[in-house]
mmCIF file of C-alpha atoms in Angstrom:
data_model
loop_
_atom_site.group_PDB
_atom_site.id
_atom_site.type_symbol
_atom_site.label_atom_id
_atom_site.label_comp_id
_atom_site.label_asym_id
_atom_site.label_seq_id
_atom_site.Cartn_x
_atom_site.Cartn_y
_atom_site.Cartn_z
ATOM 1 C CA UNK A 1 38.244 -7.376 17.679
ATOM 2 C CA UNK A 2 34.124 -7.198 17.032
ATOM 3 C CA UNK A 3 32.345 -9.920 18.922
ATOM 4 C CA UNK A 4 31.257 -12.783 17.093
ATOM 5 C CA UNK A 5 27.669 -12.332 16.294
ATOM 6 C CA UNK A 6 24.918 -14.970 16.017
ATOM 7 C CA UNK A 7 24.250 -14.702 12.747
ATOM 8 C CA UNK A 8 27.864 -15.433 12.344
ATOM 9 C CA UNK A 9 27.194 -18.341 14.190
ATOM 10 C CA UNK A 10 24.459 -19.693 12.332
ATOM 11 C CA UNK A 11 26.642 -19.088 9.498
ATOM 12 C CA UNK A 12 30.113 -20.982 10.769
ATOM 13 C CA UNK A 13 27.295 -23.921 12.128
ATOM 14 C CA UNK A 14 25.225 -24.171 8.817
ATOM 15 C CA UNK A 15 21.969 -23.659 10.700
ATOM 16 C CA UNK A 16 19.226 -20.954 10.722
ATOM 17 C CA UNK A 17 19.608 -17.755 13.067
ATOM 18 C CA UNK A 18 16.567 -19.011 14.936
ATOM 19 C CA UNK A 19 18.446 -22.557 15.072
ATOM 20 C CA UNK A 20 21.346 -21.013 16.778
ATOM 21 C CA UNK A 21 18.732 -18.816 19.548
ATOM 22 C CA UNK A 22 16.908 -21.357 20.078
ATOM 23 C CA UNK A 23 20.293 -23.566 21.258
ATOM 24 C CA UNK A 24 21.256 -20.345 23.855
ATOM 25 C CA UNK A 25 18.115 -20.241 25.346
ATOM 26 C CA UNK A 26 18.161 -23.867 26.499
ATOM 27 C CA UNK A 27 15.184 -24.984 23.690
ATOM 28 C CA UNK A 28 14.703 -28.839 23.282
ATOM 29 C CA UNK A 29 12.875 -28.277 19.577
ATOM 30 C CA UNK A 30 16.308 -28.267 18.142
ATOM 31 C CA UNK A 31 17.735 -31.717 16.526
ATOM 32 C CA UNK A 32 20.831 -33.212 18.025
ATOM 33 C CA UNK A 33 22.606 -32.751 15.093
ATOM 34 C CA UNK A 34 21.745 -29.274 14.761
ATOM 35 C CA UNK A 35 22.667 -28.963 18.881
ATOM 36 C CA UNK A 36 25.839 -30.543 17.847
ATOM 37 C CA UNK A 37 26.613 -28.212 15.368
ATOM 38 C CA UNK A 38 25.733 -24.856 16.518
ATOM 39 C CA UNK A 39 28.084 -25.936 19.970
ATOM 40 C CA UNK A 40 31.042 -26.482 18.496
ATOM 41 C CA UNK A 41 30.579 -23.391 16.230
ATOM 42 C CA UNK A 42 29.598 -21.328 19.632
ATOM 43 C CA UNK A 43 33.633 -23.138 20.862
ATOM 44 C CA UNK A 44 35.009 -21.969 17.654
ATOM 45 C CA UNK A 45 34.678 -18.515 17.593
ATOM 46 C CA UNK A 46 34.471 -18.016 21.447
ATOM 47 C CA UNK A 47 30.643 -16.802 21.151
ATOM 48 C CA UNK A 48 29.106 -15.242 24.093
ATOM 49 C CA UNK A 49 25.205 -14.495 24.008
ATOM 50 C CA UNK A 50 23.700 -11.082 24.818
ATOM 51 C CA UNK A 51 21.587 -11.331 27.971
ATOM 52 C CA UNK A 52 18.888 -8.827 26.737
ATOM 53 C CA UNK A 53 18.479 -11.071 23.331
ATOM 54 C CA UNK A 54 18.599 -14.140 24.844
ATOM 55 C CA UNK A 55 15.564 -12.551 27.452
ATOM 56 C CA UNK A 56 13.543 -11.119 23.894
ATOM 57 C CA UNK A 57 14.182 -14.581 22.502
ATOM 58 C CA UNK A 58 12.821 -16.404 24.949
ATOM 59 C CA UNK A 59 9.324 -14.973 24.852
ATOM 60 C CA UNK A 60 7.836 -16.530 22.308
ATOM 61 C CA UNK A 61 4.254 -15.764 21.397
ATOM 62 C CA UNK A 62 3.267 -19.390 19.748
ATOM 63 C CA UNK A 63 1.945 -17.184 16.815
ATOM 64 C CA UNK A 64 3.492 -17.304 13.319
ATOM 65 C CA UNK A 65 1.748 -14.590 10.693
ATOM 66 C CA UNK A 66 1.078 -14.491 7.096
ATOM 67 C CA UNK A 67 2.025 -11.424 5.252
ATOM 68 C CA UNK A 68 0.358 -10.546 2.442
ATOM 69 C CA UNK A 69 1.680 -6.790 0.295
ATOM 70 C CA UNK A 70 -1.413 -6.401 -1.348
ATOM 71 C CA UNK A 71 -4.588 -3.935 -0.692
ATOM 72 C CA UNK A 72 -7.754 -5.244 0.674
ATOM 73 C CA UNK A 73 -9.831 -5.479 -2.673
ATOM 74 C CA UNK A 74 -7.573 -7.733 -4.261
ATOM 75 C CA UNK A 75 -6.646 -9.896 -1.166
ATOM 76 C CA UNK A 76 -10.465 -10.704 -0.665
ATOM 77 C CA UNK A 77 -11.352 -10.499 -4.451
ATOM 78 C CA UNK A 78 -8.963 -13.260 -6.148
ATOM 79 C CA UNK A 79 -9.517 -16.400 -5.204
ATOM 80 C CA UNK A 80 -5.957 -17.815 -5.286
ATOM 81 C CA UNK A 81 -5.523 -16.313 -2.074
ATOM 82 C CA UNK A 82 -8.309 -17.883 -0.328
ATOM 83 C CA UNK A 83 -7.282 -21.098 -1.468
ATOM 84 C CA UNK A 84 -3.462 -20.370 -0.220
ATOM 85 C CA UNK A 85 -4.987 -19.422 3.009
ATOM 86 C CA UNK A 86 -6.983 -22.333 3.146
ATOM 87 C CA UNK A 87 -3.830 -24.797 3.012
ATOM 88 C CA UNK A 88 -1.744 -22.814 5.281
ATOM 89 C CA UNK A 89 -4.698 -23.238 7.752
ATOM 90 C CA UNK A 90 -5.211 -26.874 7.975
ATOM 91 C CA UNK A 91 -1.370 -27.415 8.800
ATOM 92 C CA UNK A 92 -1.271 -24.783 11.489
ATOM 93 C CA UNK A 93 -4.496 -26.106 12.823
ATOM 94 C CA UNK A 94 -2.352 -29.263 13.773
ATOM 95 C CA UNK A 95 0.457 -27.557 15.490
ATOM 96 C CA UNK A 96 0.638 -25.334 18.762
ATOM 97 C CA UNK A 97 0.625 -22.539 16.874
ATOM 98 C CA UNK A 98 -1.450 -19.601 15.712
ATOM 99 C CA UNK A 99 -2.164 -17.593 12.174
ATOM 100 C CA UNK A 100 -2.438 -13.735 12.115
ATOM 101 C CA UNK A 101 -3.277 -12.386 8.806
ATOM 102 C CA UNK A 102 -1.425 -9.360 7.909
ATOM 103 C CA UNK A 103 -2.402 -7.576 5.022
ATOM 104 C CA UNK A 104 -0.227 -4.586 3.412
ATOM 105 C CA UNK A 105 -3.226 -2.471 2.157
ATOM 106 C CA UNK A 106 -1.667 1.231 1.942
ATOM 107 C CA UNK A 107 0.897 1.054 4.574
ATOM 108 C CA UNK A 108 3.712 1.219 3.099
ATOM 109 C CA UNK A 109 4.439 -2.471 5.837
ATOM 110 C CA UNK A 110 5.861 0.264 8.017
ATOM 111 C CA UNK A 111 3.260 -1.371 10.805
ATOM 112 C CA UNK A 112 3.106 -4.581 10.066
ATOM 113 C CA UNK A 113 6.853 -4.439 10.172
ATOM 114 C CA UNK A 114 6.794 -2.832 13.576
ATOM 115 C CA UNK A 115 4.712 -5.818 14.914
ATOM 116 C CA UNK A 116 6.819 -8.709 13.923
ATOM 117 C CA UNK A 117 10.214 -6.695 14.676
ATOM 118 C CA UNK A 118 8.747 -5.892 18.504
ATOM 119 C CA UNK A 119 8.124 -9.320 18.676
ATOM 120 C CA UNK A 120 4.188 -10.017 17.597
ATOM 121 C CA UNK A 121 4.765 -12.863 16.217
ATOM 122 C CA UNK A 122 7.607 -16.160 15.866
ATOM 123 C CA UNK A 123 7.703 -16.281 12.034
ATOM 124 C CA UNK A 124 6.190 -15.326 9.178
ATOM 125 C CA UNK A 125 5.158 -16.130 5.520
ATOM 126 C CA UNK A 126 5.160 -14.104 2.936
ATOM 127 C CA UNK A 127 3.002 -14.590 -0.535
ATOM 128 C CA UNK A 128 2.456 -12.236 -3.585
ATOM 129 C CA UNK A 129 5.314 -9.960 -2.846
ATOM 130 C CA UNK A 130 6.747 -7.000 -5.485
ATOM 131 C CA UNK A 131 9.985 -6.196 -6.212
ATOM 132 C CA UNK A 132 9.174 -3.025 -4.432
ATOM 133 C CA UNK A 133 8.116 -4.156 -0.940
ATOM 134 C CA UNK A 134 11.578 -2.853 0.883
ATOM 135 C CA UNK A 135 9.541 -3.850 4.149
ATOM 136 C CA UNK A 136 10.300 -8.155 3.160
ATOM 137 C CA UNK A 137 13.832 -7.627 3.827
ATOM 138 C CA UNK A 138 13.242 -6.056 7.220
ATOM 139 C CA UNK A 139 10.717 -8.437 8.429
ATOM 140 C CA UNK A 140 13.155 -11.156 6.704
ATOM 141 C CA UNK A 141 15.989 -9.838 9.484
ATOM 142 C CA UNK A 142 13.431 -10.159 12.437
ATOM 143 C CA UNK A 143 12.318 -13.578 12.021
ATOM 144 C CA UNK A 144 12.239 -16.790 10.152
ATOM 145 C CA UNK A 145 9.914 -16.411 6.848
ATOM 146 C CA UNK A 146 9.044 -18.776 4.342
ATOM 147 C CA UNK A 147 8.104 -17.118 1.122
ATOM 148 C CA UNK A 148 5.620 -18.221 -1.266
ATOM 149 C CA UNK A 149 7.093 -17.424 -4.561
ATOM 150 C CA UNK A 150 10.408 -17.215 -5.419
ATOM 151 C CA UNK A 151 12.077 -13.652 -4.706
ATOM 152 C CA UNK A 152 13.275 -11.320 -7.399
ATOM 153 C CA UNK A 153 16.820 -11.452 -5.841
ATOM 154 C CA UNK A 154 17.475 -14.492 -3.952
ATOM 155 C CA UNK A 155 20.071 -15.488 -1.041
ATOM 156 C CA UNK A 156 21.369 -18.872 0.045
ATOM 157 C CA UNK A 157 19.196 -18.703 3.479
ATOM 158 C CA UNK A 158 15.702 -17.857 1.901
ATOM 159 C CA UNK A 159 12.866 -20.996 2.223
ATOM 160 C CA UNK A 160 10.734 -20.668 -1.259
ATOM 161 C CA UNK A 161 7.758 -22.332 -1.821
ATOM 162 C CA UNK A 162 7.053 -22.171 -5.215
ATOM 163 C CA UNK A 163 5.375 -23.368 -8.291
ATOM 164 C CA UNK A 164 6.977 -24.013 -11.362
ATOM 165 C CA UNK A 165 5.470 -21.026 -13.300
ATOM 166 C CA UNK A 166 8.197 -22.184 -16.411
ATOM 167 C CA UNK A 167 6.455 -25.300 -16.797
ATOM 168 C CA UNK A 168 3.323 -23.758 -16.500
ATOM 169 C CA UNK A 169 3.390 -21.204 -18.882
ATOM 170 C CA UNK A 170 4.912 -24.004 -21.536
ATOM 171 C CA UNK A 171 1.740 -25.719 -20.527
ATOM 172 C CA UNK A 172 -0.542 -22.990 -21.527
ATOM 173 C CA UNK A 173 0.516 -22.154 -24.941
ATOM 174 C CA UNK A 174 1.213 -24.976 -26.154
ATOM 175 C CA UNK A 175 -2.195 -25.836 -25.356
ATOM 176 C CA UNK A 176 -2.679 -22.704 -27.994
ATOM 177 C CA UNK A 177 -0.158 -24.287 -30.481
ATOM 178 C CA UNK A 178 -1.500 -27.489 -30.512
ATOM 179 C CA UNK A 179 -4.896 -26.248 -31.560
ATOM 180 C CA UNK A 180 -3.414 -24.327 -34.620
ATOM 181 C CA UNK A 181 -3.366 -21.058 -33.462
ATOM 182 C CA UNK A 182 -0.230 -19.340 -34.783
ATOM 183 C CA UNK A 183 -1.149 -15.323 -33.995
ATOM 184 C CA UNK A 184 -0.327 -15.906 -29.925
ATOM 185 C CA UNK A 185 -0.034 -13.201 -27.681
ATOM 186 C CA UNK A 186 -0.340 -12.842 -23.742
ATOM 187 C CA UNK A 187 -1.519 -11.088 -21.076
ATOM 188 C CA UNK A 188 1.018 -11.247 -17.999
ATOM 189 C CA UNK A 189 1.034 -10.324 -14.738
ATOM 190 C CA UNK A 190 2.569 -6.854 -13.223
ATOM 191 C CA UNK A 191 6.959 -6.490 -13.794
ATOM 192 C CA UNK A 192 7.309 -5.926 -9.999
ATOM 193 C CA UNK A 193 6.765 -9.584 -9.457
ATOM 194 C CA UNK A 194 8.811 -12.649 -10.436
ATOM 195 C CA UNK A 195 6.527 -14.893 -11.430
ATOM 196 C CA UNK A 196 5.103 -12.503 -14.130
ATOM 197 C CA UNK A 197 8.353 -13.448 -16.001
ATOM 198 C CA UNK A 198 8.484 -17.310 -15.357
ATOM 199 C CA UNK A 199 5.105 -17.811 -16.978
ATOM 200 C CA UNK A 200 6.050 -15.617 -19.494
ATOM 201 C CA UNK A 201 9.372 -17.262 -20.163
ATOM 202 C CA UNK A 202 7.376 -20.430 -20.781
ATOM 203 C CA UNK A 203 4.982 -18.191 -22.806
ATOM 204 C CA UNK A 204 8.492 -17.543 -25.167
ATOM 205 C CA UNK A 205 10.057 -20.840 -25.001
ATOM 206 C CA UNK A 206 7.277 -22.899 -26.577
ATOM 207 C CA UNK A 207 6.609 -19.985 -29.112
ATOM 208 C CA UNK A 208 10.464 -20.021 -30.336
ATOM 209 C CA UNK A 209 9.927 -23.790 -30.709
ATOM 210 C CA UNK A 210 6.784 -23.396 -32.614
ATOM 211 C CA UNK A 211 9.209 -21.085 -34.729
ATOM 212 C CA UNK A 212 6.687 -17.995 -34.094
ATOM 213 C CA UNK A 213 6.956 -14.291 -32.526
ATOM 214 C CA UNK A 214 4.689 -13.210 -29.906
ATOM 215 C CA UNK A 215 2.103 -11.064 -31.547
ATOM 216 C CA UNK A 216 2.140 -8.937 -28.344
ATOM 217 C CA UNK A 217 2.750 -9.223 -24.855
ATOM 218 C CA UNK A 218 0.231 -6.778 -22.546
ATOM 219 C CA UNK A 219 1.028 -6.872 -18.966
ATOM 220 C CA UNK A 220 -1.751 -6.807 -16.450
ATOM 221 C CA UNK A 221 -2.035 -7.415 -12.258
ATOM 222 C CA UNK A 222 -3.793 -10.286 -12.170
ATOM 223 C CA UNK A 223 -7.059 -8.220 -11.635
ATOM 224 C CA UNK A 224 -10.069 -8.989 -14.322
ATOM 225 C CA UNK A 225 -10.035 -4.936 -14.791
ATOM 226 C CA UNK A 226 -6.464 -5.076 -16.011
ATOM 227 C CA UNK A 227 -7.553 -8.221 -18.143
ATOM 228 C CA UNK A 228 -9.888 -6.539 -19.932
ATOM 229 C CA UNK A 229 -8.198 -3.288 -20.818
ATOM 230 C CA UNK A 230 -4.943 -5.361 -21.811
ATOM 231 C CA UNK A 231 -7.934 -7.827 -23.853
ATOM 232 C CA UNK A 232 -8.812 -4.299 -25.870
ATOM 233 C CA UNK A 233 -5.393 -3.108 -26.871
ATOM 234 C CA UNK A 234 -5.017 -6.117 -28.204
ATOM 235 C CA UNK A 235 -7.955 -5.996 -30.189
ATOM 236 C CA UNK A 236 -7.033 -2.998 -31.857
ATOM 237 C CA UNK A 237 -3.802 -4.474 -32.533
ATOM 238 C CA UNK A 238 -3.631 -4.290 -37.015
ATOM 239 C CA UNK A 239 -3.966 -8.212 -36.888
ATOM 240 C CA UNK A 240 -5.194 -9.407 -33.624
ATOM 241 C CA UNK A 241 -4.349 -12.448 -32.013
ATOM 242 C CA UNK A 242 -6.364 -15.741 -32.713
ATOM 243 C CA UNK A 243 -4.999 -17.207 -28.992
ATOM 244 C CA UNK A 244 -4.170 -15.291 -25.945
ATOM 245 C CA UNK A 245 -1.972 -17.214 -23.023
ATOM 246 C CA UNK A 246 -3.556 -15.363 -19.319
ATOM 247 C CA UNK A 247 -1.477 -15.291 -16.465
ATOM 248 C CA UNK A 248 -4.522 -15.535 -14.342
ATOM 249 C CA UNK A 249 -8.487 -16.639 -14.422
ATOM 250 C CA UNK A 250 -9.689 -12.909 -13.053
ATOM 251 C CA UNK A 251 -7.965 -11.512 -15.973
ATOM 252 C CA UNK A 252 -9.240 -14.200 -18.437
ATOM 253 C CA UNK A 253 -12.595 -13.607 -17.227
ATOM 254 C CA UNK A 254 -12.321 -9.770 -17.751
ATOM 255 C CA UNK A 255 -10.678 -10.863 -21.634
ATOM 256 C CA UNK A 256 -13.978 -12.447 -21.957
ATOM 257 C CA UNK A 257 -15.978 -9.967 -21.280
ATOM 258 C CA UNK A 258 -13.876 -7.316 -23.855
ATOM 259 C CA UNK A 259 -14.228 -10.356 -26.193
ATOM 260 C CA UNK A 260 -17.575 -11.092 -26.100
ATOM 261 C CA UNK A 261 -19.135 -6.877 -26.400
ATOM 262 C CA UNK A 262 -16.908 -7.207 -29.636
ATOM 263 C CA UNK A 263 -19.132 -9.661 -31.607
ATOM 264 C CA UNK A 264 -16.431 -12.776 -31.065
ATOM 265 C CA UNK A 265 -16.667 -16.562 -30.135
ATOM 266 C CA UNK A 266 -14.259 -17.979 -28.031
ATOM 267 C CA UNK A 267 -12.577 -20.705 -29.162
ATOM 268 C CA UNK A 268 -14.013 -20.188 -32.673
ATOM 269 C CA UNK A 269 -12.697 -17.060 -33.294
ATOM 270 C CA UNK A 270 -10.073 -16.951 -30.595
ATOM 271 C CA UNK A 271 -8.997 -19.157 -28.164
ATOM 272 C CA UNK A 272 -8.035 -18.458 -24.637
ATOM 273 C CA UNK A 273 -6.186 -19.956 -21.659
ATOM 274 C CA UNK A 274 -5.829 -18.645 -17.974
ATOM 275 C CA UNK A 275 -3.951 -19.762 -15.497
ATOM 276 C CA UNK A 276 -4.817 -21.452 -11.174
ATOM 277 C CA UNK A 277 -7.776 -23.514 -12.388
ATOM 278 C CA UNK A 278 -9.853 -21.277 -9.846
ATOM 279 C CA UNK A 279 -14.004 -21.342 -9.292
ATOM 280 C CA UNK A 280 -13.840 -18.748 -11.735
ATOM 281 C CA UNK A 281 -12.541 -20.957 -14.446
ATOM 282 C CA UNK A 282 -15.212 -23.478 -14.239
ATOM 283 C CA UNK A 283 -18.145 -20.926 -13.646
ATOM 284 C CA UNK A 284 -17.097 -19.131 -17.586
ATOM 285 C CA UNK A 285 -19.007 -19.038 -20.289
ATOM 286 C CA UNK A 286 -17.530 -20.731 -22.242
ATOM 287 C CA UNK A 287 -15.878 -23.111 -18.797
ATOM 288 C CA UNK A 288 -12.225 -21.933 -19.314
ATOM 289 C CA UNK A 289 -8.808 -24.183 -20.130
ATOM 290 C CA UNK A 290 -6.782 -23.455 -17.860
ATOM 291 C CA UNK A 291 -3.429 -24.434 -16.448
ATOM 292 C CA UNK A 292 -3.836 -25.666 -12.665
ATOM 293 C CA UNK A 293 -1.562 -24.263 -9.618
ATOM 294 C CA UNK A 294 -1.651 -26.343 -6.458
ATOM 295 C CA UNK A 295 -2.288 -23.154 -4.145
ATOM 296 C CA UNK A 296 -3.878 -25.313 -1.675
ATOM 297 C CA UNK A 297 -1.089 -27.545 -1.319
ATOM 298 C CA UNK A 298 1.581 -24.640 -1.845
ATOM 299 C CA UNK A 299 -0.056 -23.127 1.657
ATOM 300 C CA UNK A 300 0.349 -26.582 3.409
ATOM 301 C CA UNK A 301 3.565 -26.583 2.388
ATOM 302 C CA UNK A 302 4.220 -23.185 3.623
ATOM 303 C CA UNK A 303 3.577 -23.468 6.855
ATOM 304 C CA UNK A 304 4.970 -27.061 6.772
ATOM 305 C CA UNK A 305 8.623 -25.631 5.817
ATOM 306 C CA UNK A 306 8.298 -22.890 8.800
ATOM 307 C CA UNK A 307 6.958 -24.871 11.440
ATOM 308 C CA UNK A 308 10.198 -27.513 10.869
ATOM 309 C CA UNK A 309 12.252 -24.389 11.209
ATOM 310 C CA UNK A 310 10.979 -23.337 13.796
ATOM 311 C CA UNK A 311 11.291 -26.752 15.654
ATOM 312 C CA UNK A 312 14.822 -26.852 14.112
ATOM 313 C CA UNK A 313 14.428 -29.588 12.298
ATOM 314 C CA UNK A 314 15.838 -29.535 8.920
ATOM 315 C CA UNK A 315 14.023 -27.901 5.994
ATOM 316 C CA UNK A 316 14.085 -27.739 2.132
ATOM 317 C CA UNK A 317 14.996 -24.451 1.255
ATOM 318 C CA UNK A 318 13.888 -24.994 -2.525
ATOM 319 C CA UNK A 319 9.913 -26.558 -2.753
ATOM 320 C CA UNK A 320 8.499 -26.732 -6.003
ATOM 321 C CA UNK A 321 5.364 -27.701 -6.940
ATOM 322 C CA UNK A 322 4.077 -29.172 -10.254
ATOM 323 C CA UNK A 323 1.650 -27.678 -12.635
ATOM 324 C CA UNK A 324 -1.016 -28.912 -14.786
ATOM 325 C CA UNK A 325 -3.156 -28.507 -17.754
ATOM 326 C CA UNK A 326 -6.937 -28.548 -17.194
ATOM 327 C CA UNK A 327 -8.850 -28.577 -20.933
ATOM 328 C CA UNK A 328 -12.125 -27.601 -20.995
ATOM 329 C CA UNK A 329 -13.867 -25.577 -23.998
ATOM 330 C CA UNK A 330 -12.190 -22.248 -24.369
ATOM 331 C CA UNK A 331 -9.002 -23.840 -25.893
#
């Protein structure tokens, strides 16, 4: 018969792996109730801890490490990333514990993976992932992470913190709606990423209310480049749109751009909406609506979530954050 294993125990005490390691290796950041019940799970099924683990475990570095699959340029050139940053930050600043940045770039997170698997690093977080980064899963195994954004395929175990992209793509274009436009169409973000299809889910929802079709949907990556090529198909669409839902300020600043070297006004010939409520919405010309993402606050809570895990306190596996509407004179 296989030994039990501790991620069976975790399992059989309804605890975290890192719950469970932290009881075998004597740790007092671990509730009583959680003490209690990893314990009497170790009794049940007769576990017996392997001495080199339990020596890896018990070097901990005091360092927990963001993750971030993207390249350089668009880690440093959108702003919703600084502001993320920013929040995760000031709530590691008041703990013991350190932030490495880890950016992707064009490694393929066969290094970065490396580093947290040997041990680099307690925990990690994880923001703007793809459907495509294999490399989540295996830093996922290593240590506890805390994703930011809701994963494509989810498990019972994963901590998400999330906005709710739904509501805020409802938000958005029904801003549109309300101000009579009926020709609607949107520019999304990329397919490899979940929350391209929650905004536009909302996008569909309030249209299908409204009792109207998309005129087109024209996916983009969140970059203003990709905003304004996806802004010029449109445009030579046989009856272009008179309000375009953005999944993102960059790209609704590149639309503008397309929209303005083509002789039209914005909101008087079409109207337009992004989506963070970034610098770069208020700094448009004309100051863009927008629908407002807490990314500060989704970074606090980030690191909030992991740091309770790692103390083995209890943690909400499911945060979502709210979303707002921010009018100003595009829409």
């Amino acid at each position: 018969m296989a030994r039990p294993t501790i991620e069976q125990v975790a399992a059989e005490a309804g605890v975290s792996r890192s719950t469970v390691s932290r009881v075998v290796n004597g740790s007092t950041a671990v509730s009583p109730e959680a003490l209690e019940s990893v314990q009497e799970a170790i009794r049940r099924l007769n576990y017996v801890p392997n001495r080199a683990a339990r020596t890896l475990a018990s070097r901990q570095t005091h360092a927990i490490a963001l993750v971030v699959p993207e390249d350089t340029t668009t880690f440093f050139g959108d702003p919703f990333f600084a502001a993320v940053v920013a929040g995760i930050s000031a709530r590691v600043t008041q703990s013991d514990y350190i932030l490495n940045l880890l950016i992707a770039s064009d490694d393929p997170g066969d290094k970065m993976t490396s580093f947290v698997r040997n041990g680099g690093v307690d925990a990690a977080m994880i923001v703007s992932h793809h459907t495509s980064d294999a490399f989540v899963d295996r830093i996922a195994e290593a240590v506890p992470v805390v994703f930011g954004g809701r994963r494509a395929v989810e498990r019972e175990t994963d901590y998400v913190v999330d906005v709710d992209n739904v509501l805020g793509g409802r938000q958005g274009t029904q801003r549109l709606i309300d101000r009579g436009c009926r020709r609607v169409a949107t520019i999304t973000g990329p397919p490899s990423m979940p929350v391209t299809f929650d905004r536009l889910q909302g996008f569909r929802e309030v249209l299908a209310d409204a009792g109207l079709e998309p005129v087109a949907e024209e996916a983009g990556d969140f970059s203003e480049a990709s905003g304004a090529a996806a802004a010029r198909r449109l445009l030579e669409l046989p009856s272009p749109p008179d309000g375009i839902f953005i999944a993102s300020d960059l790209m609704a600043r590149g639309a503008c751009g397309v929209l303005r070297a083509a002789g039209l006004r914005v909101p008087d010939d079409l109207a337009l909406v992004g989506f963070d409520d970034s610098q770069v919405a208020a700094e448009l010309d004309p100051p863009l609506t927008t629908v407002r993402q807490p990314m500060f606050a989704q970074g606090e809570a980030m690191a909030s979530v992991l740091i309770d895990v790692l103390a083995g306190t209890d943690a909400p596996h499911h945060t979502i954050l709210t979303t707002e509407l921010v009018v100003r004179a595009s829409a």
